[in-house]
């Protein structure tokens, strides 16, 4: 957890955690109120238990890069699994109040409880000038793969794979200022992600 620090690199860490008690908040990597440039990359975050509590794999809040030197969040592998519900979020990556950020080559797997429709692979809130490319954001529960509160949050998004296990007429697939139920409708609405996919990713352990 880092707050109110200058230039910082959070690189090549392995974070594993769970909770024996329900209702406990878990956050793998936390960076907030940061000034200067940061690099969060090549980290492995596993937050896994069968408990009901807020979980965030990576939390980035109140950060500012520049157009010439954006902050970087890339090549991280995040798995967040718990027994969430309809009121407690399970988030792979959460970015709040941040600008000029490149989000590249991250692999995120989220799985909350069977009824957790508010779980999210990644959520972007109050952001601007964010570029999202070449990521896998998967939600093996009933929530969103990709949650963008406002279309103005993102400058460019493409070459991503989004997956949600949510089905039916009210499918929680992507939120782009409004619910979007397919990759085709996302392209029409956003004019982004023209080369992105909606495919179930398969993960294989090398351990």
Tab-separated table of N, CA and C in Angstrom, residues 30-197:
chain	number	residue	atom	x	y	z
A	30	UNK	N	-2.132	-1.283	-3.746
A	30	UNK	CA	-2.885	-0.042	-3.543
A	30	UNK	C	-1.935	1.139	-3.754
A	31	UNK	N	-2.267	2.001	-4.718
A	31	UNK	CA	-1.473	3.188	-5.008
A	31	UNK	C	-2.425	4.364	-5.155
A	32	UNK	N	-2.285	5.367	-4.276
A	32	UNK	CA	-3.247	6.468	-4.275
A	32	UNK	C	-2.566	7.789	-3.959
A	33	UNK	N	-3.204	8.877	-4.417
A	33	UNK	CA	-2.720	10.242	-4.190
A	33	UNK	C	-1.232	10.352	-4.530
A	34	UNK	N	-0.937	9.850	-5.688
A	34	UNK	CA	0.455	9.752	-6.141
A	34	UNK	C	0.805	10.947	-7.012
A	35	UNK	N	1.976	11.516	-6.806
A	35	UNK	CA	2.462	12.569	-7.688
A	35	UNK	C	3.730	12.077	-8.384
A	36	UNK	N	3.870	12.441	-9.635
A	36	UNK	CA	4.971	11.913	-10.417
A	36	UNK	C	4.500	10.772	-11.289
A	37	UNK	N	5.444	9.997	-11.803
A	37	UNK	CA	5.160	8.919	-12.744
A	37	UNK	C	5.302	7.574	-12.044
A	38	UNK	N	4.400	6.641	-12.386
A	38	UNK	CA	4.510	5.306	-11.800
A	38	UNK	C	4.482	4.231	-12.872
A	39	UNK	N	5.022	3.094	-12.489
A	39	UNK	CA	5.056	1.900	-13.330
A	39	UNK	C	4.620	0.737	-12.445
A	40	UNK	N	3.447	0.187	-12.714
A	40	UNK	CA	2.958	-1.001	-11.999
A	40	UNK	C	2.920	-2.132	-13.021
A	41	UNK	N	3.863	-3.064	-12.909
A	41	UNK	CA	3.989	-4.054	-13.978
A	41	UNK	C	4.553	-5.371	-13.476
A	42	UNK	N	4.227	-6.429	-14.196
A	42	UNK	CA	4.768	-7.772	-14.003
A	42	UNK	C	4.539	-8.292	-12.576
A	43	UNK	N	3.384	-7.916	-12.026
A	43	UNK	CA	2.992	-8.412	-10.712
A	43	UNK	C	1.972	-9.539	-10.853
A	44	UNK	N	1.973	-10.442	-9.893
A	44	UNK	CA	0.977	-11.505	-9.809
A	44	UNK	C	0.202	-11.301	-8.515
A	45	UNK	N	-1.107	-11.140	-8.634
A	45	UNK	CA	-1.967	-10.900	-7.471
A	45	UNK	C	-3.045	-11.974	-7.429
A	46	UNK	N	-3.086	-12.735	-6.340
A	46	UNK	CA	-4.114	-13.746	-6.128
A	46	UNK	C	-4.824	-13.464	-4.810
A	47	UNK	N	-6.077	-13.050	-4.877
A	47	UNK	CA	-6.911	-12.864	-3.692
A	47	UNK	C	-8.034	-13.888	-3.777
A	48	UNK	N	-7.898	-14.933	-2.999
A	48	UNK	CA	-8.810	-16.061	-3.148
A	48	UNK	C	-9.280	-16.538	-1.783
A	49	UNK	N	-10.569	-16.528	-1.556
A	49	UNK	CA	-11.180	-17.179	-0.395
A	49	UNK	C	-12.652	-17.422	-0.732
A	50	UNK	N	-13.383	-17.936	0.188
A	50	UNK	CA	-14.801	-18.205	-0.033
A	50	UNK	C	-15.633	-17.322	0.883
A	51	UNK	N	-15.131	-16.079	1.087
A	51	UNK	CA	-15.765	-15.187	2.031
A	51	UNK	C	-16.382	-13.989	1.314
A	52	UNK	N	-17.256	-13.313	2.041
A	52	UNK	CA	-17.991	-12.182	1.519
A	52	UNK	C	-17.336	-10.900	2.012
A	53	UNK	N	-16.588	-10.217	1.161
A	53	UNK	CA	-15.941	-8.965	1.530
A	53	UNK	C	-15.419	-8.278	0.293
A	54	UNK	N	-15.290	-6.955	0.345
A	54	UNK	CA	-14.768	-6.202	-0.793
A	54	UNK	C	-13.372	-6.690	-1.142
A	55	UNK	N	-13.157	-6.968	-2.422
A	55	UNK	CA	-11.849	-7.410	-2.887
A	55	UNK	C	-11.443	-6.579	-4.097
A	56	UNK	N	-10.182	-6.107	-4.097
A	56	UNK	CA	-9.628	-5.358	-5.216
A	56	UNK	C	-8.231	-5.877	-5.484
A	57	UNK	N	-8.008	-6.402	-6.673
A	57	UNK	CA	-6.685	-6.904	-7.008
A	57	UNK	C	-5.659	-5.778	-7.050
A	58	UNK	N	-5.924	-4.751	-7.871
A	58	UNK	CA	-5.076	-3.568	-7.970
A	58	UNK	C	-5.967	-2.339	-7.894
A	59	UNK	N	-5.620	-1.419	-7.001
A	59	UNK	CA	-6.371	-0.167	-6.834
A	59	UNK	C	-5.440	0.996	-7.161
A	60	UNK	N	-5.832	1.801	-8.152
A	60	UNK	CA	-5.106	3.013	-8.528
A	60	UNK	C	-6.051	4.192	-8.332
A	61	UNK	N	-5.668	5.163	-7.494
A	61	UNK	CA	-6.564	6.280	-7.222
A	61	UNK	C	-5.848	7.613	-7.131
A	62	UNK	N	-6.432	8.621	-7.762
A	62	UNK	CA	-5.951	10.006	-7.700
A	62	UNK	C	-4.491	10.084	-8.160
A	63	UNK	N	-4.275	9.789	-9.415
A	63	UNK	CA	-2.928	9.860	-10.006
A	63	UNK	C	-3.004	10.651	-11.306
A	64	UNK	N	-1.888	11.277	-11.660
A	64	UNK	CA	-1.859	12.092	-12.874
A	64	UNK	C	-0.537	11.898	-13.600
A	65	UNK	N	-0.628	11.400	-14.830
A	65	UNK	CA	0.532	11.365	-15.697
A	65	UNK	C	0.502	12.567	-16.620
A	66	UNK	N	1.187	12.476	-17.728
A	66	UNK	CA	1.167	13.541	-18.730
A	66	UNK	C	1.015	12.915	-20.107
A	67	UNK	N	0.705	13.744	-21.089
A	67	UNK	CA	0.564	13.220	-22.446
A	67	UNK	C	1.895	12.690	-22.973
A	68	UNK	N	2.998	13.298	-22.553
A	68	UNK	CA	4.312	12.850	-22.999
A	68	UNK	C	4.824	11.679	-22.173
A	69	UNK	N	4.395	11.576	-20.932
A	69	UNK	CA	4.867	10.518	-20.046
A	69	UNK	C	3.697	9.984	-19.216
A	70	UNK	N	2.849	9.175	-19.844
A	70	UNK	CA	1.709	8.626	-19.104
A	70	UNK	C	2.156	7.591	-18.074
A	71	UNK	N	1.348	7.419	-17.040
A	71	UNK	CA	1.583	6.329	-16.102
A	71	UNK	C	1.268	4.999	-16.780
A	72	UNK	N	1.850	3.911	-16.231
A	72	UNK	CA	1.756	2.626	-16.920
A	72	UNK	C	1.316	1.519	-15.961
A	73	UNK	N	0.312	0.795	-16.404
A	73	UNK	CA	-0.199	-0.372	-15.682
A	73	UNK	C	-0.234	-1.511	-16.692
A	74	UNK	N	0.761	-2.408	-16.630
A	74	UNK	CA	0.870	-3.378	-17.718
A	74	UNK	C	1.476	-4.707	-17.243
A	75	UNK	N	1.158	-5.751	-18.004
A	75	UNK	CA	1.730	-7.088	-17.794
A	75	UNK	C	1.517	-7.616	-16.375
A	76	UNK	N	0.360	-7.326	-15.790
A	76	UNK	CA	0.014	-7.873	-14.484
A	76	UNK	C	-0.972	-9.023	-14.652
A	77	UNK	N	-0.858	-9.994	-13.779
A	77	UNK	CA	-1.817	-11.097	-13.756
A	77	UNK	C	-2.571	-11.041	-12.432
A	78	UNK	N	-3.888	-10.931	-12.523
A	78	UNK	CA	-4.714	-10.710	-11.341
A	78	UNK	C	-5.843	-11.734	-11.304
A	79	UNK	N	-5.983	-12.411	-10.171
A	79	UNK	CA	-7.083	-13.342	-9.952
A	79	UNK	C	-7.748	-13.003	-8.631
A	80	UNK	N	-9.034	-12.719	-8.682
A	80	UNK	CA	-9.781	-12.339	-7.486
A	80	UNK	C	-11.028	-13.201	-7.413
A	81	UNK	N	-11.081	-14.042	-6.393
A	81	UNK	CA	-12.172	-15.003	-6.262
A	81	UNK	C	-12.728	-14.937	-4.846
A	82	UNK	N	-14.022	-14.790	-4.728
A	82	UNK	CA	-14.657	-14.762	-3.412
A	82	UNK	C	-16.126	-15.072	-3.526
A	83	UNK	N	-16.821	-14.913	-2.422
A	83	UNK	CA	-18.246	-15.195	-2.373
A	83	UNK	C	-19.004	-13.880	-2.266
A	84	UNK	N	-18.851	-13.034	-3.308
A	84	UNK	CA	-19.502	-11.737	-3.292
A	84	UNK	C	-21.007	-11.854	-3.402
A	85	UNK	N	-21.679	-10.702	-3.239
A	85	UNK	CA	-23.135	-10.695	-3.380
A	85	UNK	C	-23.551	-9.491	-4.214
A	86	UNK	N	-24.804	-9.081	-4.092
A	86	UNK	CA	-25.301	-8.005	-4.945
A	86	UNK	C	-24.961	-6.623	-4.411
A	87	UNK	N	-24.307	-6.512	-3.269
A	87	UNK	CA	-23.978	-5.203	-2.708
A	87	UNK	C	-22.482	-5.001	-2.468
A	88	UNK	N	-21.686	-6.049	-2.472
A	88	UNK	CA	-20.256	-5.943	-2.201
A	88	UNK	C	-19.477	-6.278	-3.470
A	89	UNK	N	-18.632	-5.357	-3.902
A	89	UNK	CA	-17.929	-5.510	-5.173
A	89	UNK	C	-16.739	-6.457	-5.061
A	90	UNK	N	-16.504	-7.159	-6.132
A	90	UNK	CA	-15.268	-7.897	-6.358
A	90	UNK	C	-14.658	-7.327	-7.632
A	91	UNK	N	-13.456	-6.726	-7.511
A	91	UNK	CA	-12.861	-5.991	-8.614
A	91	UNK	C	-11.466	-6.512	-8.916
A	92	UNK	N	-11.188	-6.787	-10.181
A	92	UNK	CA	-9.835	-7.164	-10.567
A	92	UNK	C	-8.908	-5.960	-10.513
A	93	UNK	N	-9.244	-4.915	-11.291
A	93	UNK	CA	-8.505	-3.656	-11.298
A	93	UNK	C	-9.511	-2.518	-11.122
A	94	UNK	N	-9.186	-1.583	-10.235
A	94	UNK	CA	-10.049	-0.428	-9.985
A	94	UNK	C	-9.216	0.839	-10.136
A	95	UNK	N	-9.623	1.717	-11.052
A	95	UNK	CA	-8.918	2.976	-11.299
A	95	UNK	C	-9.896	4.118	-11.071
A	96	UNK	N	-9.530	5.041	-10.166
A	96	UNK	CA	-10.419	6.130	-9.787
A	96	UNK	C	-9.664	7.458	-9.859
A	97	UNK	N	-10.304	8.459	-10.434
A	97	UNK	CA	-9.800	9.838	-10.420
A	97	UNK	C	-8.347	9.915	-10.894
A	98	UNK	N	-8.078	9.334	-12.032
A	98	UNK	CA	-6.721	9.287	-12.574
A	98	UNK	C	-6.730	9.684	-14.054
A	99	UNK	N	-5.624	10.255	-14.496
A	99	UNK	CA	-5.538	10.691	-15.890
A	99	UNK	C	-4.193	10.320	-16.485
A	100	UNK	N	-4.196	10.200	-17.806
A	100	UNK	CA	-3.008	9.817	-18.570
A	100	UNK	C	-2.415	8.506	-18.032
A	101	UNK	N	-3.121	7.450	-18.341
A	101	UNK	CA	-2.735	6.110	-17.884
A	101	UNK	C	-2.852	5.144	-19.048
A	102	UNK	N	-1.805	4.349	-19.257
A	102	UNK	CA	-1.829	3.277	-20.252
A	102	UNK	C	-2.036	1.941	-19.546
A	103	UNK	N	-3.072	1.225	-19.956
A	103	UNK	CA	-3.407	-0.080	-19.380
A	103	UNK	C	-3.217	-1.117	-20.477
A	104	UNK	N	-2.090	-1.851	-20.410
A	104	UNK	CA	-1.705	-2.755	-21.492
A	104	UNK	C	-1.399	-4.161	-20.957
A	105	UNK	N	-1.741	-5.173	-21.727
A	105	UNK	CA	-1.259	-6.547	-21.537
A	105	UNK	C	-1.503	-7.094	-20.126
A	106	UNK	N	-2.627	-6.730	-19.512
A	106	UNK	CA	-2.988	-7.298	-18.221
A	106	UNK	C	-3.947	-8.463	-18.419
A	107	UNK	N	-3.844	-9.439	-17.556
A	107	UNK	CA	-4.745	-10.591	-17.573
A	107	UNK	C	-5.471	-10.640	-16.237
A	108	UNK	N	-6.791	-10.534	-16.284
A	108	UNK	CA	-7.597	-10.438	-15.071
A	108	UNK	C	-8.702	-11.484	-15.098
A	109	UNK	N	-8.797	-12.208	-13.990
A	109	UNK	CA	-9.888	-13.177	-13.814
A	109	UNK	C	-10.597	-12.889	-12.504
A	110	UNK	N	-11.897	-12.649	-12.585
A	110	UNK	CA	-12.718	-12.364	-11.410
A	110	UNK	C	-13.824	-13.401	-11.326
A	111	UNK	N	-14.072	-13.867	-10.120
A	111	UNK	CA	-15.215	-14.762	-9.917
A	111	UNK	C	-15.774	-14.530	-8.523
A	112	UNK	N	-16.972	-13.979	-8.468
A	112	UNK	CA	-17.639	-13.736	-7.193
A	112	UNK	C	-18.770	-14.743	-7.036
A	113	UNK	N	-19.664	-14.477	-6.090
A	113	UNK	CA	-20.778	-15.405	-5.869
A	113	UNK	C	-21.699	-15.489	-7.065
A	114	UNK	N	-22.547	-16.462	-7.040
A	114	UNK	CA	-23.430	-16.730	-8.178
A	114	UNK	C	-24.338	-15.550	-8.509
A	115	UNK	N	-24.660	-14.722	-7.505
A	115	UNK	CA	-25.590	-13.617	-7.723
A	115	UNK	C	-24.904	-12.257	-7.746
A	116	UNK	N	-23.590	-12.224	-7.859
A	116	UNK	CA	-22.854	-10.963	-7.781
A	116	UNK	C	-22.787	-10.294	-9.136
A	117	UNK	N	-23.815	-9.523	-9.458
A	117	UNK	CA	-23.861	-8.854	-10.753
A	117	UNK	C	-23.062	-7.564	-10.775
A	118	UNK	N	-22.512	-7.131	-9.625
A	118	UNK	CA	-21.730	-5.892	-9.615
A	118	UNK	C	-20.228	-6.161	-9.571
A	119	UNK	N	-19.803	-7.397	-9.705
A	119	UNK	CA	-18.373	-7.689	-9.803
A	119	UNK	C	-17.863	-7.220	-11.169
A	120	UNK	N	-16.581	-6.825	-11.222
A	120	UNK	CA	-16.041	-6.242	-12.437
A	120	UNK	C	-14.607	-6.670	-12.659
A	121	UNK	N	-14.266	-7.002	-13.915
A	121	UNK	CA	-12.877	-7.288	-14.251
A	121	UNK	C	-12.021	-6.060	-14.079
A	122	UNK	N	-12.461	-4.936	-14.630
A	122	UNK	CA	-11.823	-3.639	-14.434
A	122	UNK	C	-12.914	-2.583	-14.378
A	123	UNK	N	-12.710	-1.596	-13.507
A	123	UNK	CA	-13.618	-0.452	-13.441
A	123	UNK	C	-12.806	0.836	-13.557
A	124	UNK	N	-13.259	1.733	-14.439
A	124	UNK	CA	-12.669	3.050	-14.604
A	124	UNK	C	-13.694	4.084	-14.171
A	125	UNK	N	-13.357	4.856	-13.127
A	125	UNK	CA	-14.278	5.826	-12.552
A	125	UNK	C	-13.587	7.192	-12.497
A	126	UNK	N	-14.229	8.203	-13.055
A	126	UNK	CA	-13.708	9.578	-13.007
A	126	UNK	C	-12.281	9.662	-13.580
A	127	UNK	N	-12.048	8.982	-14.670
A	127	UNK	CA	-10.731	9.003	-15.304
A	127	UNK	C	-10.799	9.767	-16.624
A	128	UNK	N	-9.629	10.099	-17.163
A	128	UNK	CA	-9.578	10.667	-18.504
A	128	UNK	C	-8.217	10.353	-19.120
A	129	UNK	N	-8.196	10.349	-20.436
A	129	UNK	CA	-6.975	10.053	-21.190
A	129	UNK	C	-6.370	8.697	-20.787
A	130	UNK	N	-7.225	7.695	-20.705
A	130	UNK	CA	-6.796	6.329	-20.418
A	130	UNK	C	-6.822	5.528	-21.718
A	131	UNK	N	-5.759	4.784	-21.973
A	131	UNK	CA	-5.667	3.906	-23.142
A	131	UNK	C	-5.677	2.465	-22.651
A	132	UNK	N	-6.572	1.655	-23.211
A	132	UNK	CA	-6.762	0.271	-22.770
A	132	UNK	C	-6.573	-0.646	-23.971
A	133	UNK	N	-5.449	-1.386	-23.985
A	133	UNK	CA	-5.147	-2.217	-25.156
A	133	UNK	C	-4.509	-3.540	-24.739
A	134	UNK	N	-4.861	-4.589	-25.499
A	134	UNK	CA	-4.220	-5.908	-25.399
A	134	UNK	C	-4.373	-6.551	-24.015
A	135	UNK	N	-5.548	-6.392	-23.427
A	135	UNK	CA	-5.818	-6.993	-22.124
A	135	UNK	C	-6.835	-8.127	-22.236
A	136	UNK	N	-6.819	-8.993	-21.233
A	136	UNK	CA	-7.890	-9.967	-21.034
A	136	UNK	C	-8.586	-9.603	-19.733
A	137	UNK	N	-9.853	-9.228	-19.821
A	137	UNK	CA	-10.666	-8.955	-18.642
A	137	UNK	C	-11.812	-9.963	-18.624
A	138	UNK	N	-11.754	-10.891	-17.685
A	138	UNK	CA	-12.754	-11.957	-17.661
A	138	UNK	C	-13.464	-11.994	-16.320
A	139	UNK	N	-14.761	-12.200	-16.386
A	139	UNK	CA	-15.594	-12.330	-15.188
A	139	UNK	C	-16.335	-13.653	-15.288
A	140	UNK	N	-15.919	-14.602	-14.462
A	140	UNK	CA	-16.534	-15.923	-14.500
A	140	UNK	C	-17.765	-16.001	-13.605
A	141	UNK	N	-18.196	-14.853	-13.081
A	141	UNK	CA	-19.456	-14.755	-12.373
A	141	UNK	C	-20.496	-14.083	-13.261
A	142	UNK	N	-21.412	-13.371	-12.640
A	142	UNK	CA	-22.525	-12.761	-13.379
A	142	UNK	C	-22.348	-11.265	-13.595
A	143	UNK	N	-21.139	-10.746	-13.332
A	143	UNK	CA	-20.911	-9.313	-13.446
A	143	UNK	C	-20.221	-8.915	-14.735
A	144	UNK	N	-19.692	-7.700	-14.731
A	144	UNK	CA	-19.110	-7.088	-15.930
A	144	UNK	C	-17.649	-7.491	-16.119
A	145	UNK	N	-17.253	-7.584	-17.367
A	145	UNK	CA	-15.838	-7.734	-17.686
A	145	UNK	C	-15.139	-6.377	-17.665
A	146	UNK	N	-15.819	-5.349	-18.152
A	146	UNK	CA	-15.218	-4.032	-18.411
A	146	UNK	C	-16.261	-2.994	-18.038
A	147	UNK	N	-15.920	-2.114	-17.090
A	147	UNK	CA	-16.898	-1.149	-16.589
A	147	UNK	C	-16.306	0.244	-16.694
A	148	UNK	N	-16.847	1.035	-17.619
A	148	UNK	CA	-16.380	2.398	-17.874
A	148	UNK	C	-17.547	3.332	-17.556
A	149	UNK	N	-17.407	4.121	-16.497
A	149	UNK	CA	-18.554	4.898	-16.012
A	149	UNK	C	-19.022	5.940	-17.023
A	150	UNK	N	-18.066	6.486	-17.791
A	150	UNK	CA	-18.404	7.480	-18.808
A	150	UNK	C	-17.505	7.284	-20.015
A	151	UNK	N	-18.039	7.426	-21.232
A	151	UNK	CA	-17.196	7.273	-22.422
A	151	UNK	C	-16.007	8.231	-22.454
A	152	UNK	N	-16.100	9.352	-21.735
A	152	UNK	CA	-14.986	10.310	-21.710
A	152	UNK	C	-13.810	9.798	-20.887
A	153	UNK	N	-13.978	8.686	-20.170
A	153	UNK	CA	-12.897	8.113	-19.370
A	153	UNK	C	-11.765	7.577	-20.233
A	154	UNK	N	-12.087	7.125	-21.441
A	154	UNK	CA	-11.145	6.363	-22.265
A	154	UNK	C	-10.867	7.090	-23.572
A	155	UNK	N	-9.582	7.228	-23.904
A	155	UNK	CA	-9.173	7.822	-25.174
A	155	UNK	C	-9.190	6.790	-26.293
A	156	UNK	N	-8.694	5.583	-25.978
A	156	UNK	CA	-8.611	4.514	-26.971
A	156	UNK	C	-8.713	3.175	-26.261
A	157	UNK	N	-9.493	2.274	-26.853
A	157	UNK	CA	-9.618	0.913	-26.328
A	157	UNK	C	-9.694	-0.049	-27.506
A	158	UNK	N	-8.773	-1.054	-27.521
A	158	UNK	CA	-8.792	-2.004	-28.642
A	158	UNK	C	-7.896	-3.199	-28.345
A	159	UNK	N	-8.078	-4.245	-29.137
A	159	UNK	CA	-7.301	-5.484	-29.065
A	159	UNK	C	-7.416	-6.145	-27.677
A	160	UNK	N	-8.579	-6.001	-27.064
A	160	UNK	CA	-8.838	-6.628	-25.773
A	160	UNK	C	-9.735	-7.842	-25.948
A	161	UNK	N	-9.737	-8.696	-24.941
A	161	UNK	CA	-10.699	-9.792	-24.879
A	161	UNK	C	-11.534	-9.615	-23.621
A	162	UNK	N	-12.845	-9.477	-23.805
A	162	UNK	CA	-13.765	-9.325	-22.692
A	162	UNK	C	-14.623	-10.579	-22.578
A	163	UNK	N	-14.776	-11.075	-21.349
A	163	UNK	CA	-15.640	-12.246	-21.160
A	163	UNK	C	-16.434	-12.090	-19.864
A	164	UNK	N	-17.729	-12.347	-19.949
A	164	UNK	CA	-18.576	-12.421	-18.760
A	164	UNK	C	-19.465	-13.645	-18.868
A	165	UNK	N	-19.616	-14.330	-17.732
A	165	UNK	CA	-20.476	-15.508	-17.683
A	165	UNK	C	-21.950	-15.140	-17.565
A	166	UNK	N	-22.231	-13.853	-17.494
A	166	UNK	CA	-23.613	-13.382	-17.441
A	166	UNK	C	-24.302	-13.643	-18.780
A	167	UNK	N	-25.545	-14.068	-18.714
A	167	UNK	CA	-26.293	-14.399	-19.934
A	167	UNK	C	-27.694	-13.804	-19.863
A	168	UNK	N	-28.424	-13.950	-20.937
A	168	UNK	CA	-29.822	-13.526	-20.951
A	168	UNK	C	-30.005	-12.110	-21.468
A	169	UNK	N	-31.258	-11.645	-21.425
A	169	UNK	CA	-31.606	-10.336	-21.964
A	169	UNK	C	-30.958	-9.194	-21.192
A	170	UNK	N	-30.662	-9.401	-19.919
A	170	UNK	CA	-30.047	-8.347	-19.098
A	170	UNK	C	-28.582	-8.678	-18.814
A	171	UNK	N	-27.896	-9.216	-19.806
A	171	UNK	CA	-26.511	-9.640	-19.633
A	171	UNK	C	-25.614	-8.493	-19.174
A	172	UNK	N	-24.825	-8.737	-18.139
A	172	UNK	CA	-23.839	-7.779	-17.653
A	172	UNK	C	-22.506	-8.124	-18.317
A	173	UNK	N	-22.261	-7.554	-19.461
A	173	UNK	CA	-21.044	-7.837	-20.238
A	173	UNK	C	-20.055	-6.680	-20.108
A	174	UNK	N	-20.415	-5.553	-20.657
A	174	UNK	CA	-19.618	-4.325	-20.570
A	174	UNK	C	-20.545	-3.179	-20.193
A	175	UNK	N	-20.022	-2.248	-19.413
A	175	UNK	CA	-20.741	-1.007	-19.138
A	175	UNK	C	-19.942	0.133	-19.743
A	176	UNK	N	-20.540	0.865	-20.683
A	176	UNK	CA	-19.891	1.994	-21.345
A	176	UNK	C	-20.832	3.207	-21.230
A	177	UNK	N	-20.998	3.679	-20.004
A	177	UNK	CA	-22.004	4.698	-19.751
A	177	UNK	C	-23.404	4.130	-19.712
A	178	UNK	N	-23.550	2.913	-20.187
A	178	UNK	CA	-24.797	2.153	-20.164
A	178	UNK	C	-24.466	0.693	-20.402
A	179	UNK	N	-25.395	-0.186	-20.083
A	179	UNK	CA	-25.156	-1.613	-20.268
A	179	UNK	C	-25.007	-1.943	-21.751
A	180	UNK	N	-24.019	-2.785	-22.047
A	180	UNK	CA	-23.771	-3.255	-23.410
A	180	UNK	C	-23.693	-4.776	-23.353
A	181	UNK	N	-24.454	-5.465	-24.181
A	181	UNK	CA	-24.570	-6.917	-24.039
A	181	UNK	C	-23.765	-7.726	-25.044
A	182	UNK	N	-23.027	-7.061	-25.950
A	182	UNK	CA	-22.239	-7.801	-26.939
A	182	UNK	C	-21.104	-6.925	-27.447
A	183	UNK	N	-20.097	-7.575	-28.017
A	183	UNK	CA	-18.967	-6.826	-28.554
A	183	UNK	C	-19.409	-5.987	-29.755
A	184	UNK	N	-20.334	-6.489	-30.537
A	184	UNK	CA	-20.838	-5.730	-31.681
A	184	UNK	C	-21.511	-4.442	-31.260
A	185	UNK	N	-22.327	-4.519	-30.215
A	185	UNK	CA	-23.002	-3.321	-29.727
A	185	UNK	C	-22.016	-2.357	-29.069
A	186	UNK	N	-20.944	-2.894	-28.463
A	186	UNK	CA	-19.926	-2.031	-27.882
A	186	UNK	C	-19.223	-1.224	-28.978
A	187	UNK	N	-18.909	-1.862	-30.098
A	187	UNK	CA	-18.252	-1.173	-31.213
A	187	UNK	C	-19.139	-0.047	-31.741
A	188	UNK	N	-20.414	-0.341	-31.899
A	188	UNK	CA	-21.349	0.665	-32.415
A	188	UNK	C	-21.463	1.840	-31.451
A	189	UNK	N	-21.565	1.545	-30.171
A	189	UNK	CA	-21.761	2.599	-29.165
A	189	UNK	C	-20.510	3.434	-28.948
A	190	UNK	N	-19.354	2.777	-28.909
A	190	UNK	CA	-18.129	3.450	-28.470
A	190	UNK	C	-17.209	3.887	-29.604
A	191	UNK	N	-17.362	3.258	-30.775
A	191	UNK	CA	-16.397	3.426	-31.873
A	191	UNK	C	-14.985	3.043	-31.407
A	192	UNK	N	-14.919	2.114	-30.474
A	192	UNK	CA	-13.667	1.562	-29.982
A	192	UNK	C	-13.755	0.039	-30.058
A	193	UNK	N	-12.659	-0.619	-29.742
A	193	UNK	CA	-12.611	-2.085	-29.641
A	193	UNK	C	-13.023	-2.789	-30.927
A	194	UNK	N	-12.650	-2.199	-32.052
A	194	UNK	CA	-12.996	-2.805	-33.339
A	194	UNK	C	-12.313	-4.157	-33.535
A	195	UNK	N	-11.156	-4.355	-32.881
A	195	UNK	CA	-10.430	-5.623	-33.013
A	195	UNK	C	-10.474	-6.441	-31.723
A	196	UNK	N	-11.379	-6.096	-30.833
A	196	UNK	CA	-11.495	-6.830	-29.567
A	196	UNK	C	-12.422	-8.031	-29.717
A	197	UNK	N	-12.361	-8.924	-28.727
A	197	UNK	CA	-13.097	-10.184	-28.775
A	197	UNK	C	-13.973	-10.370	-27.537
